[in-house]
Coordinates of C-alpha atoms and ligand atoms in Angstrom, one line a residue:
X20 CA 1.3 2.8 10.5
X21 CA -1.1 5.3 11.4
X22 CA -1.2 8.6 10.2
X23 CA -0.4 12.2 11.6
X24 CA -1.5 15.6 10.7
X25 CA -0.5 18.9 12.1
X26 CA -1.4 22.9 11.4
X27 CA -0.1 26.2 12.7
X28 CA -2.1 28.8 11.5
X29 CA -5.4 30.9 11.5
X30 CA -7.6 28.8 9.6
X31 CA -10.6 26.6 11.1
X32 CA -8.5 24.2 13.2
X33 CA -10.8 21.4 13.4
X34 CA -11.7 21.2 9.4
X35 CA -7.9 21.3 8.9
X36 CA -7.1 18.4 11.0
X37 CA -10.4 16.4 10.0
X38 CA -9.9 16.7 6.1
X39 CA -6.3 15.7 6.9
X40 CA -7.0 12.8 9.0
X41 CA -10.0 11.5 6.3
X42 CA -7.2 11.9 3.7
X43 CA -4.7 9.9 5.9
X44 CA -7.4 7.2 7.0
X45 CA -6.3 4.3 4.5
X46 CA -3.3 4.5 6.8
X47 CA -5.4 2.9 9.6
X48 CA -8.8 3.4 10.8
X49 CA -8.8 1.8 14.5
X50 CA -9.5 5.1 16.3
X51 CA -8.5 8.7 15.7
X52 CA -8.2 11.8 17.8
X53 CA -6.9 15.3 17.6
X54 CA -5.3 18.0 20.5
X55 CA -5.0 21.6 20.4
X56 CA -4.1 24.7 22.3
X57 CA -6.4 27.7 22.5
X58 CA -6.0 30.4 25.0
X59 CA -2.9 29.0 26.4
X60 CA -4.7 25.4 27.5
X61 CA -4.0 22.0 26.0
X62 CA -7.5 19.8 25.0
X63 CA -7.7 16.7 23.4
X64 CA -10.5 14.7 21.8
X65 CA -10.1 10.7 20.8
X66 CA -12.5 8.0 20.0
X67 CA -12.3 4.4 18.9
X68 CA -13.5 3.4 15.6
X69 CA -13.3 5.0 12.3
X70 CA -13.4 8.9 11.7
X71 CA -17.0 9.5 11.8
X72 CA -17.0 8.4 15.4
X73 CA -14.8 11.3 16.1
X74 CA -16.6 13.9 14.0
X75 CA -19.6 13.1 15.8
X76 CA -17.9 13.5 19.4
X77 CA -16.9 16.9 17.6
X78 CA -20.3 17.9 16.1
X79 CA -21.3 20.6 18.3
X80 CA -18.2 21.9 19.6
X81 CA -16.1 24.8 18.3
X82 CA -12.6 23.5 18.4
X83 CA -10.1 26.5 18.7
X84 CA -6.4 26.7 18.4
X85 CA -3.6 28.1 16.5
X86 CA -1.8 24.8 16.5
X87 CA -3.3 21.4 16.3
X88 CA -2.2 17.8 15.8
X89 CA -4.4 14.6 14.4
X90 CA -3.9 10.9 14.5
X91 CA -5.4 8.0 12.6
X92 CA -4.5 4.8 13.7
X93 CA -3.6 1.1 13.2
X94 CA -3.1 -0.6 16.3
X95 CA 0.1 -2.4 16.9
X96 CA 0.3 -2.0 20.7
X97 CA -2.9 -1.8 22.8
X98 CA -6.7 -2.5 21.4
X99 CA -8.3 0.2 19.7
X100 CA -10.0 2.0 22.6
X101 CA -10.0 5.4 23.8
X102 CA -6.8 5.2 26.0
X103 CA -4.8 3.5 23.5
X104 CA -5.9 6.2 20.8
X105 CA -3.8 9.5 20.5
X106 CA -3.2 12.2 21.0
X107 CA -1.2 10.3 23.6
X108 CA -0.7 13.1 26.7
X109 CA 1.8 13.5 29.4
X110 CA 0.6 12.7 33.2
X111 CA 0.3 16.6 33.8
X112 CA -2.0 17.0 30.4
X113 CA 0.5 19.7 29.3
X114 CA 2.1 18.0 26.5
X115 CA 0.5 15.9 23.9
X116 CA 2.1 14.0 20.8
X117 CA 1.0 11.8 17.9
X118 CA 3.2 9.0 16.8
X119 CA 3.4 6.8 13.6
X120 CA 6.1 3.8 14.0
X121 CA 7.1 1.4 16.8
X122 CA 9.1 2.2 19.7
X123 CA 11.0 -0.9 20.1
X124 CA 12.3 0.0 23.6
X125 CA 9.0 1.4 25.1
X126 CA 8.9 -1.3 27.9
X127 CA 12.2 -0.4 29.7
X128 CA 11.8 3.0 29.1
X129 CA 7.9 2.6 30.7
X130 CA 9.5 0.9 33.7
X131 CA 12.2 3.5 34.2
X132 CA 9.6 6.4 33.9
X133 CA 6.9 4.5 36.1
X134 CA 9.7 4.1 38.6
X135 CA 10.1 8.0 38.6
X136 CA 6.4 8.6 39.0
X137 CA 4.9 8.9 35.5
X138 CA 1.5 7.7 35.2
X139 CA 0.9 5.6 32.5
X140 CA -2.6 5.2 31.0
X141 CA -2.6 3.3 28.0
X142 CA -0.9 -0.1 26.5
X143 CA 0.4 2.1 23.7
X144 CA 4.5 2.0 23.1
X145 CA 3.7 5.6 22.0
X146 CA 3.0 6.8 25.6
X147 CA 6.6 6.9 26.9
X148 CA 7.3 9.7 24.1
X149 CA 5.0 12.1 25.6
X150 CA 6.1 11.4 29.4
X151 CA 9.9 11.5 28.2
X152 CA 9.4 14.8 26.7
X153 CA 7.7 16.0 29.5
X154 CA 10.6 14.9 31.8
X155 CA 13.1 16.7 29.6
X156 CA 11.1 19.7 29.2
X157 CA 12.3 22.7 31.0
X158 CA 11.3 25.8 28.8
X159 CA 12.2 24.9 25.2
X160 CA 10.1 22.4 23.6
X161 CA 12.2 21.4 20.6
X162 CA 15.4 20.7 23.2
X163 CA 13.1 18.6 25.1
X164 CA 11.9 16.3 21.9
X165 CA 15.6 16.6 20.8
X166 CA 16.8 14.9 24.1
X167 CA 13.4 12.3 24.2
X168 CA 14.2 11.1 20.8
X169 CA 17.6 10.1 21.5
X170 CA 16.3 7.6 24.1
X171 CA 14.4 5.9 21.3
X172 CA 15.0 2.6 19.6
X173 CA 12.6 1.9 16.5
X174 CA 11.0 3.9 14.2
X175 CA 8.9 7.1 14.8
X176 CA 7.5 10.2 12.9
X177 CA 6.3 12.5 15.9
X178 CA 4.4 15.6 16.2
X179 CA 4.3 17.5 19.6
X180 CA 2.7 20.4 21.1
X181 CA 2.9 21.8 24.5
X182 CA 1.1 24.5 26.9
X183 CA 4.3 26.1 27.5
X184 CA 5.0 26.9 24.0
X185 CA 1.6 27.2 22.2
X186 CA 3.1 28.7 19.0
X187 CA 4.9 25.6 17.7
X188 CA 4.7 21.9 16.5
X189 CA 7.7 20.1 17.2
X190 CA 8.3 17.2 14.4
X191 CA 10.9 14.5 14.5
X192 CA 11.4 11.7 12.4
X193 CA 13.2 8.2 12.0
X194 CA 12.0 5.8 9.6
X195 CA 8.3 6.7 9.2
X196 CA 7.6 9.6 6.7
X197 CA 6.9 13.1 7.6
X198 CA 6.0 15.9 5.3
X199 CA 5.9 19.6 5.9
X200 CA 3.7 21.8 3.6
X201 CA 4.5 25.3 3.5
X202 CA 2.0 27.9 3.6
X203 CA 1.7 31.4 3.6
X204 CA 1.4 32.3 7.7
X205 CA 0.6 29.0 8.1
X206 CA 2.4 25.6 7.9
X207 CA 1.3 22.2 7.5
X208 CA 2.6 18.6 8.8
X209 CA 1.6 15.3 7.3
X210 CA 2.4 11.5 7.1
X211 CA 1.9 11.9 3.1
X212 CA 1.0 14.4 0.5
X213 CA -2.5 13.6 0.1
X214 CA -3.4 15.4 3.4
X215 CA -1.5 18.5 2.0
X216 CA -2.9 18.7 -1.4
X217 CA -5.9 20.7 -0.6
X218 CA -3.7 23.5 0.9
X219 CA -0.4 24.0 -0.4
X220 CA 1.9 22.5 -3.1
X221 CA 4.9 23.5 -1.6
X222 CA 6.4 20.7 0.3
X223 CA 9.3 19.9 2.3
X224 CA 10.6 16.6 3.0
X225 CA 12.0 15.7 6.4
X226 CA 14.9 13.3 6.4
X227 CA 15.4 10.6 8.9
X228 CA 17.3 12.0 12.3
X229 CA 15.9 15.7 11.7
X230 CA 13.4 17.5 13.6
X231 CA 11.7 20.7 12.8
X232 CA 10.1 23.6 14.6
X233 CA 7.0 24.6 13.0
X234 CA 5.5 28.2 13.2
X235 CA 3.1 30.0 11.6
X236 CA 5.4 32.4 9.9
X237 CA 8.5 29.9 10.0
X238 CA 9.7 26.3 9.8
X239 CA 13.4 25.4 11.3
X240 CA 14.7 22.0 10.4
X241 CA 17.9 20.6 12.0
X242 CA 19.8 17.3 12.7
X243 CA 18.7 15.8 15.9
X244 CA 21.7 16.6 18.0
X245 CA 22.8 18.6 15.2
X246 CA 23.2 21.7 13.0
X247 CA 20.3 23.3 11.5
X248 CA 20.1 22.4 7.7
X249 CA 18.2 24.2 4.5
X250 CA 15.6 22.4 3.2
X251 CA 14.8 22.5 -0.4
X252 CA 11.1 23.2 -1.2
X253 CA 9.6 21.2 -3.6
X254 CA 6.5 22.3 -5.6
X255 CA 4.0 19.6 -6.6
X256 CA 3.5 19.8 -10.0
X257 CA 1.0 16.7 -10.5
X258 CA -2.6 17.4 -10.0
X259 CA -4.0 15.3 -7.5
X260 CA -7.5 14.1 -8.2
X261 CA -9.5 13.8 -5.2
X262 CA -11.1 10.6 -5.2
X263 CA -14.7 10.3 -4.9
X264 CA -17.4 7.0 -5.4
X265 CA -18.5 8.4 -8.6
X266 CA -21.7 7.0 -7.9
X267 CA -20.6 3.6 -7.0
X268 CA -21.5 1.9 -3.6
X269 CA -17.7 1.6 -3.1
X270 CA -14.4 3.0 -4.0
X271 CA -13.3 -0.7 -4.5
X272 CA -16.2 -1.4 -7.3
X273 CA -15.4 2.0 -8.8
X274 CA -11.6 1.3 -8.9
X275 CA -12.5 -2.2 -10.4
X276 CA -14.6 -0.5 -13.1
X277 CA -12.1 2.3 -13.9
X278 CA -9.1 -0.4 -15.1
X279 CA -9.7 0.1 -18.6
X280 CA -9.4 3.7 -18.3
X281 CA -6.4 3.2 -16.1
X282 CA -4.7 1.1 -18.8
X283 CA -5.5 3.1 -21.5
X284 CA -3.7 6.2 -19.6
X285 CA -0.4 4.2 -19.1
X286 CA -0.5 3.0 -23.1
X287 CA -0.9 7.0 -23.7
X288 CA 1.7 8.0 -21.2
X289 CA 4.1 5.5 -21.9
X290 CA 3.5 4.2 -25.7
X291 CA 4.6 6.5 -28.4
X292 CA 2.1 6.5 -31.4
X293 CA 4.7 4.6 -33.4
X294 CA 4.8 2.2 -30.5
X295 CA 8.5 3.2 -28.8
X296 CA 8.3 2.8 -25.1
X297 CA 8.9 5.8 -23.0
X298 CA 10.4 5.3 -19.5
X299 CA 11.3 8.9 -18.6
X300 CA 12.4 8.2 -14.8
X301 CA 14.1 4.8 -15.6
X302 CA 17.4 6.6 -14.8
X303 CA 19.3 3.5 -15.1
X304 CA 21.5 3.1 -18.0
X305 CA 21.3 1.1 -21.1
X306 CA 24.6 -0.3 -20.0
X307 CA 23.5 -1.2 -16.8
X308 CA 20.4 -2.8 -17.8
X309 CA 22.1 -4.8 -20.4
X310 CA 24.9 -5.9 -18.0
X311 CA 22.2 -7.4 -15.5
X312 CA 22.4 -10.8 -14.9
X313 CA 20.0 -10.9 -12.0
X314 CA 16.8 -9.0 -10.8
X315 CA 15.7 -9.2 -7.6
X316 CA 12.2 -8.1 -7.0
X317 CA 11.0 -7.6 -3.5
X318 CA 7.4 -6.5 -2.7
X319 CA 4.4 -7.1 -0.1
X320 CA 0.9 -8.5 -0.5
X321 CA -0.9 -7.8 -3.9
X322 CA 2.4 -6.2 -5.5
X323 CA 4.4 -9.1 -4.6
X324 CA 1.8 -11.1 -6.6
X325 CA 2.7 -8.5 -9.5
X326 CA 6.1 -9.2 -9.0
X327 CA 5.4 -12.8 -9.4
X328 CA 3.6 -12.8 -12.7
X329 CA 6.2 -10.4 -13.6
X330 CA 9.1 -13.4 -13.3
X331 CA 7.4 -15.3 -15.6
X332 CA 7.7 -12.7 -18.3
X333 CA 10.8 -11.1 -17.4
X334 CA 13.0 -14.7 -17.3
X335 CA 11.1 -15.6 -20.8
X336 CA 11.5 -12.5 -22.8
X337 CA 14.3 -10.2 -21.3
X338 CA 16.2 -13.7 -20.3
X339 CA 17.4 -12.3 -16.9
X340 CA 17.6 -14.3 -13.7
X341 CA 14.4 -13.0 -11.6
X342 CA 14.2 -13.6 -8.1
X343 CA 11.0 -12.6 -6.4
X344 CA 10.9 -12.2 -2.4
X345 CA 8.4 -10.6 0.3
X346 CA 10.3 -7.8 1.6
X347 CA 10.0 -8.8 5.2
X348 CA 11.6 -12.2 4.6
X349 CA 14.4 -10.9 2.1
X350 CA 15.3 -8.2 4.4
X351 CA 16.3 -10.6 7.2
X352 CA 18.3 -13.0 4.2
X353 CA 21.7 -12.5 3.3
X354 CA 21.7 -10.4 0.6
X355 CA 24.3 -11.6 -1.7
X356 CA 25.9 -8.7 -3.4
X357 CA 27.2 -10.5 -6.5
X358 CA 26.9 -10.2 -10.1
X359 CA 25.2 -7.3 -11.8
X360 CA 22.0 -7.2 -10.0
X361 CA 19.3 -4.8 -10.0
X362 CA 16.8 -4.6 -7.1
X363 CA 13.6 -3.8 -8.0
X364 CA 10.7 -2.6 -5.2
X365 CA 6.9 -2.8 -6.2
X366 CA 4.6 -0.6 -4.0
X367 CA 1.5 1.0 -4.7
X368 CA 1.9 3.5 -1.7
X369 CA 5.7 3.7 -1.8
X370 CA 5.5 3.9 1.9
X371 CA 5.5 -0.1 2.7
X372 CA 8.1 -0.3 5.6
X373 CA 9.6 -3.8 4.9
X374 CA 10.0 -2.8 1.3
X375 CA 11.6 0.6 1.7
X376 CA 14.1 -1.0 4.1
X377 CA 15.0 -3.6 1.7
X378 CA 15.4 -1.1 -0.9
X379 CA 17.8 0.9 1.7
X380 CA 19.9 -2.2 2.6
X381 CA 20.1 -2.9 -1.1
X382 CA 21.4 0.7 -1.8
X383 CA 23.8 0.4 1.1
X384 CA 25.2 -2.7 -0.7
X385 CA 25.4 -0.6 -3.4
X386 CA 22.7 -2.3 -5.8
X387 CA 21.2 -0.1 -8.6
X388 CA 17.3 0.1 -7.3
X389 CA 14.5 0.3 -9.6
X390 CA 10.9 1.3 -8.2
X391 CA 7.5 0.3 -9.7
X392 CA 5.5 2.8 -7.8
X393 CA 2.2 4.6 -8.0
X394 CA 2.2 7.3 -5.5
X395 CA 4.5 10.1 -6.5
X396 CA 6.7 11.7 -4.0
X397 CA 6.4 8.9 -1.8
X398 CA 9.6 7.6 -0.2
X399 CA 10.3 4.7 -2.3
X400 CA 9.7 7.0 -5.0
X401 CA 12.1 9.3 -3.9
X402 CA 15.3 6.9 -2.8
X403 CA 15.3 4.7 -5.7
X404 CA 17.8 5.3 -8.4
X405 CA 15.0 4.8 -11.3
X406 CA 11.0 5.0 -11.0
X407 CA 8.5 3.4 -13.4
X408 CA 5.1 4.9 -12.3
X409 CA 1.9 2.9 -12.2
X410 CA -0.4 5.7 -13.4
X411 CA -3.3 4.4 -11.2
X412 CA -4.4 7.3 -9.5
X413 CA -5.2 7.6 -6.2
X414 CA -6.4 4.0 -5.3
X415 CA -9.0 4.3 -1.8
X416 CA -10.3 0.9 -1.4
X417 CA -7.7 -1.1 1.1
X418 CA -7.9 -4.1 -1.3
X419 CA -5.6 -3.2 -4.2
X420 CA -7.6 -3.6 -7.7
X421 CA -6.6 -1.0 -10.2
X422 CA -3.4 -0.4 -8.8
X423 CA -2.5 -4.3 -9.4
X424 CA -3.4 -4.3 -12.8
X425 CA -1.6 -1.1 -13.6
X426 CA 1.6 -2.7 -11.9
X427 CA 1.2 -6.0 -14.2
X428 CA 0.8 -3.7 -17.5
X429 CA 3.9 -1.5 -16.5
X430 CA 5.9 -4.7 -15.8
X431 CA 4.9 -6.0 -19.0
X432 CA 6.0 -2.9 -20.9
X433 CA 9.3 -2.9 -18.8
X434 CA 10.0 -6.3 -19.8
X435 CA 9.4 -5.6 -23.4
X436 CA 11.8 -2.5 -23.2
X437 CA 14.5 -4.6 -21.6
X438 CA 14.3 -7.8 -23.6
X439 CA 14.4 -5.4 -26.8
X440 CA 17.5 -3.7 -24.9
X441 CA 19.3 -7.0 -24.5
X442 CA 18.5 -8.4 -28.0
X443 CA 16.5 -11.4 -26.5
X444 CA 13.5 -9.9 -28.5
X445 CA 12.9 -8.4 -31.7
X446 CA 11.5 -4.9 -32.4
X447 CA 8.7 -6.6 -34.3
X448 CA 7.8 -9.1 -31.8
X449 CA 8.1 -6.1 -29.2
X450 CA 5.3 -4.0 -31.4
X451 CA 3.1 -7.4 -31.5
X452 CA 3.3 -7.2 -27.6
X453 CA 2.5 -3.6 -27.2
X454 CA -0.4 -4.3 -29.8
X455 CA -1.8 -7.0 -28.0
X456 CA -1.8 -4.7 -24.8
X457 CA -3.9 -2.1 -26.7
X458 CA -6.8 -4.9 -26.9
X459 CA -6.8 -5.3 -22.9
X460 CA -9.2 -2.5 -22.0
X461 CA -11.8 -3.5 -24.1
X462 CA -11.7 -7.2 -23.0
X463 CA -11.9 -5.6 -19.5
X464 CA -14.7 -3.9 -20.4
X465 CA -16.6 -6.9 -21.9
X466 CA -15.7 -8.8 -18.7
X467 CA -17.4 -5.9 -16.6
X468 CA -20.4 -6.2 -18.6
X469 CA -20.7 -9.5 -17.1
X470 CA -21.2 -8.0 -13.4
X471 CA -24.6 -9.2 -12.7
X472 CA -23.9 -12.9 -13.8
X473 CA -20.9 -12.9 -11.7
X474 CA -22.5 -11.2 -8.5
X475 CA -25.1 -14.2 -8.8
X476 CA -22.3 -16.5 -8.7
X477 CA -20.6 -14.9 -5.7
X478 CA -24.0 -14.7 -3.7
X479 CA -24.4 -18.6 -4.4
X480 CA -21.1 -19.4 -2.5
X481 CA -21.1 -16.4 0.0
X482 CA -21.9 -18.3 2.9
X483 CA -18.8 -21.0 2.0
X484 CA -16.3 -21.5 5.0
X485 CA -13.6 -21.5 3.1
X486 CA -12.2 -21.5 -0.9
X487 CA -9.4 -22.6 -2.6
X488 CA -8.2 -20.9 -5.6
X489 CA -5.8 -22.8 -7.8
X490 CA -3.8 -21.8 -11.4
X491 CA -0.7 -22.9 -13.2
X492 CA 2.2 -20.9 -14.5
X493 CA 1.6 -17.1 -15.1
X494 CA -2.0 -17.4 -13.4
X495 CA -0.5 -19.6 -10.4
X496 CA 0.1 -15.8 -8.8
X497 CA -3.5 -14.7 -9.9
X498 CA -4.6 -17.6 -7.7
X499 CA -2.5 -16.3 -5.0
X500 CA -4.2 -12.9 -5.7
X501 CA -7.5 -14.2 -6.0
X502 CA -7.4 -15.9 -2.5
X503 CA -6.0 -12.7 -0.8
X504 CA -8.6 -10.5 -2.2
X505 CA -11.4 -12.8 -0.7
X506 CA -9.5 -13.2 2.7
X507 CA -8.8 -9.3 2.8
X508 CA -12.7 -8.2 2.3
X509 CA -14.8 -10.8 3.1
X510 CA -13.0 -12.5 6.1
X511 CA -13.3 -16.0 4.6
X512 CA -10.4 -18.2 4.9
X513 CA -9.0 -18.9 1.3
X514 CA -5.9 -20.5 -0.2
X515 CA -4.2 -19.9 -3.2
X516 CA -2.0 -23.0 -4.6
X517 CA -0.1 -24.0 -7.7
X518 CA -2.7 -26.4 -9.3
X519 CA 0.1 -29.3 -10.1
X520 CA 0.9 -28.8 -6.1
X521 CA -2.6 -29.6 -5.1
X522 CA -1.9 -33.4 -4.6
X523 CA 0.9 -32.9 -2.4
X524 CA -1.6 -31.5 0.5
X525 CA -4.4 -29.3 -0.2
X526 CA -6.2 -31.8 -2.0
X527 CA -7.0 -33.6 1.2
X528 CA -9.1 -30.3 2.0
X529 CA -11.6 -31.3 -0.9
X530 CA -15.0 -32.3 -0.5
X531 CA -18.5 -31.6 -1.7
X532 CA -18.4 -28.1 0.4
X533 CA -15.5 -26.7 -0.7
X534 CA -15.7 -24.1 -3.5
X535 CA -12.4 -24.0 -5.7
X536 CA -11.8 -21.3 -8.0
X537 CA -9.9 -22.9 -11.1
X538 CA -8.5 -20.5 -13.7
X539 CA -8.5 -22.5 -16.8
X540 CA -7.9 -20.3 -19.6
X541 CA -6.1 -21.2 -22.8
X542 CA -2.3 -21.5 -22.0
X543 CA 0.7 -23.6 -22.5
X544 CA -0.4 -25.7 -19.2
X545 CA -3.8 -25.8 -20.0
X546 CA -4.5 -29.7 -20.4
X547 CA -2.3 -29.9 -17.2
X548 CA -4.7 -27.7 -15.8
X549 CA -7.7 -29.5 -16.9
X550 CA -6.4 -32.8 -15.2
X551 CA -6.1 -30.7 -12.2
X552 CA -10.0 -29.6 -12.3
X553 CA -10.6 -33.5 -12.7
X554 CA -8.7 -34.3 -9.6
X555 CA -10.9 -31.8 -7.8
X556 CA -14.4 -32.9 -9.4
X557 CA -13.4 -36.4 -8.6
X558 CA -13.6 -35.5 -5.3
X559 CA -16.6 -33.6 -5.4
X560 CA -15.3 -30.1 -5.2
X561 CA -17.4 -27.2 -6.3
X562 CA -15.6 -25.9 -9.3
X563 CA -16.0 -22.1 -10.1
X564 CA -13.7 -22.3 -13.7
X565 CA -12.3 -18.8 -15.1
X566 CA -11.9 -20.1 -18.9
X567 CA -11.5 -18.5 -22.2
X568 CA -14.6 -17.3 -24.3
X569 CA -15.7 -20.1 -26.8
X570 CA -13.9 -22.8 -24.4
X571 CA -16.8 -25.6 -24.4
X572 CA -14.4 -28.2 -23.4
X573 CA -14.0 -27.0 -19.6
X574 CA -17.9 -26.9 -19.6
X575 CA -18.4 -30.6 -18.0
X576 CA -15.8 -29.8 -15.1
X577 CA -17.6 -26.5 -13.9
X578 CA -20.4 -25.8 -11.6
X579 CA -20.3 -22.7 -12.8
X580 CA -18.0 -20.9 -15.2
X581 CA -16.9 -17.3 -16.0
X582 CA -15.6 -16.6 -19.8
X583 CA -13.1 -14.0 -20.4
X584 CA -12.3 -12.8 -23.9
X585 CA -9.5 -14.6 -25.6
X586 CA -5.9 -12.9 -24.9
X587 CA -2.3 -14.0 -25.0
X588 CA -1.3 -16.0 -22.1
X589 CA 1.2 -13.1 -21.1
X590 CA -1.7 -10.7 -20.6
X591 CA -4.0 -13.2 -18.9
X592 CA -2.9 -12.4 -15.6
X593 CA -4.8 -8.9 -16.0
X594 CA -8.1 -10.1 -17.4
X595 CA -8.1 -13.0 -14.6
X596 CA -7.9 -10.5 -12.1
X597 CA -11.1 -8.7 -12.8
X598 CA -13.6 -11.7 -12.0
X599 CA -11.6 -12.6 -9.2
X600 CA -11.9 -8.9 -7.9
X601 CA -15.7 -8.8 -8.7
X602 CA -15.9 -12.3 -7.1
X603 CA -14.8 -11.0 -3.7
X604 CA -16.6 -8.1 -3.6
X605 CA -19.8 -9.3 -4.2
X606 CA -19.2 -12.2 -1.6
X607 CA -17.9 -9.3 0.8
X608 CA -21.1 -7.6 0.0
X609 CA -23.3 -10.3 0.3
X610 CA -21.7 -10.8 4.1
X611 CA -22.0 -6.9 4.9
X612 CA -18.7 -6.6 5.4
X613 CA -17.0 -3.1 5.3
X614 CA -15.2 -3.5 1.7
X615 CA -13.5 -0.5 1.5
X616 CA -11.9 -0.3 5.2
X617 CA -11.9 -4.0 6.3
X618 CA -11.0 -4.7 9.9
X619 CA -7.4 -4.8 10.9
X620 CA -5.9 -4.0 7.6
X621 CA -4.6 -0.5 6.4
X622 CA -3.5 0.5 2.9
X623 CA -0.1 1.5 3.8
X624 CA 1.7 -0.4 6.0
X625 CA 4.4 1.7 7.6
X626 CA 5.2 -0.5 10.6
X627 CA 7.7 -3.6 10.0
Ligands
G6P17 C1 -1.1 -3.8 2.6 C2 -2.4 -3.6 1.6 C3 -2.2 -4.3 0.4 C4 -1.2 -3.8 -0.3 C5 0.1 -4.2 0.4 C6 1.5 -3.5 -0.2 O1 -1.4 -5.0 2.9 O2 -3.7 -4.1 1.8 O3 -3.3 -3.8 -0.5 O4 -0.8 -4.9 -1.4 O5 0.2 -3.8 1.7 O6 1.5 -2.4 -0.4 P1 2.2 -1.7 -1.3 O7 1.7 -0.1 -0.9 O8 3.5 -2.0 -1.0 O9 2.0 -2.0 -2.7

């Protein structure tokens, strides 16, 4: 996890580093820090808490320097305190490093270095890197970094500065992302493109086991313990729209309200006026798609829920056996390479470590890999055989909203495409399904017009100690997603369950205090769902029902009811997600939680 930035050049160092860190804070916001070298002297500033704490400390200082590095942290080893914040520095204070990743053998290295007299001040795994470099440093910083990283086990993207070579940053990478932004008489480094976007569109992607020497006028890349390599400079062609809150109190609320336009945008990009579907980076041949007899979807968090929804559609329409696995689990099972399987990775950030690791494992076993990803240029985007973009735009709120909806839409379109290709869906039915999707943005707008009603319901239940979410079929994953959203941002314990499974355990939780959010939209399992709600009511559970507009037969079962427009069952998870997002948002707001940056979380999880 964590975000790292660095700059060599003549601009205002403080501002370049702070803007970069602000843009990387979705990767963690437990603490932040910067280090610079000015007049041959290394200085560093670190604070626990969010970036504004560091900004406060730097407020009346004028930070100079022609090299600088910065870090925003998601804690793995050690609490989020000042000493555990990065940059981590060597005992003599002459070498500073920032690190994204996990050093798995840090304890043995720490013991060894401590015995040699190096003074450890933090509980981090990263501190060993600073001491190791110091240990190997004679005159050439790059040589010392190169030697030091050979001792490291685990993952790292590091940026290093040292007083003895104050004109350069040395970076090295294994397993965590690192990008070099190429400028004129200046160069940048960052964990991702977001931090570089205001400065340059010329990008070099560092690969694993590579090291680079970054000076203002040059970038030299070489293999760690190997020869110099020539890197391609990519010009970023897409415009990055800088996210702002657009008048909303939080990014999350803004992103919820953006959902109709996100879907309209996807339709305009992926559906031609005559309803042909456009997948311009699919890059997996029709022959391979046709031959496929097994789709293995792997993802984490909300993206995993999108995968679960897709399974229903893919099996129903494209008639392809679809497995959906949590990446961190899938990775350590034995991946059977039988049959014509395609591995699909679903990821908003395109950087989730477990999802990326599965993708690499799948490729090493000669599977074709298809990514459903939002962030262009991310590792998963670059390393997959084919890509379907979510086109959700930059999502800033840590709890995923508009990207989830975008994933559901693109997976729906992919299902149609695959089904037509495999002759399991007629072209006429494909057009009907595509046309049905075109109604979704208006339906979401209708739900959004009920914001005040949903807010009142949310506030009524906000002080409940726990929640249960239940759904069936294609809306079972919606129940999981509803519960996750609530947990993430309000810190209220919530569980999502398949409604039919209630009687095998969770029904024991139900009493007169437990709010149960029941997804009971019109569907093939509607009647069964009503029976499950009856079971909840019989035990005095407090039912908040999400139902289809005009359905009066659920009213007697509901303490509160939220109606959503009538829509085809396959599309209902898209609509159902909206009131669930709003419920969580307004509950979290009522409880005064930090909606956009909930405690302990990060938007991009780049550690396993
Ligand atoms: C984190 C985020 C979630 C996200 C998950 C997977 O946990 O907080 O919102 O769903 O990572 O991220 P990805 O970028 O792979 O979709």
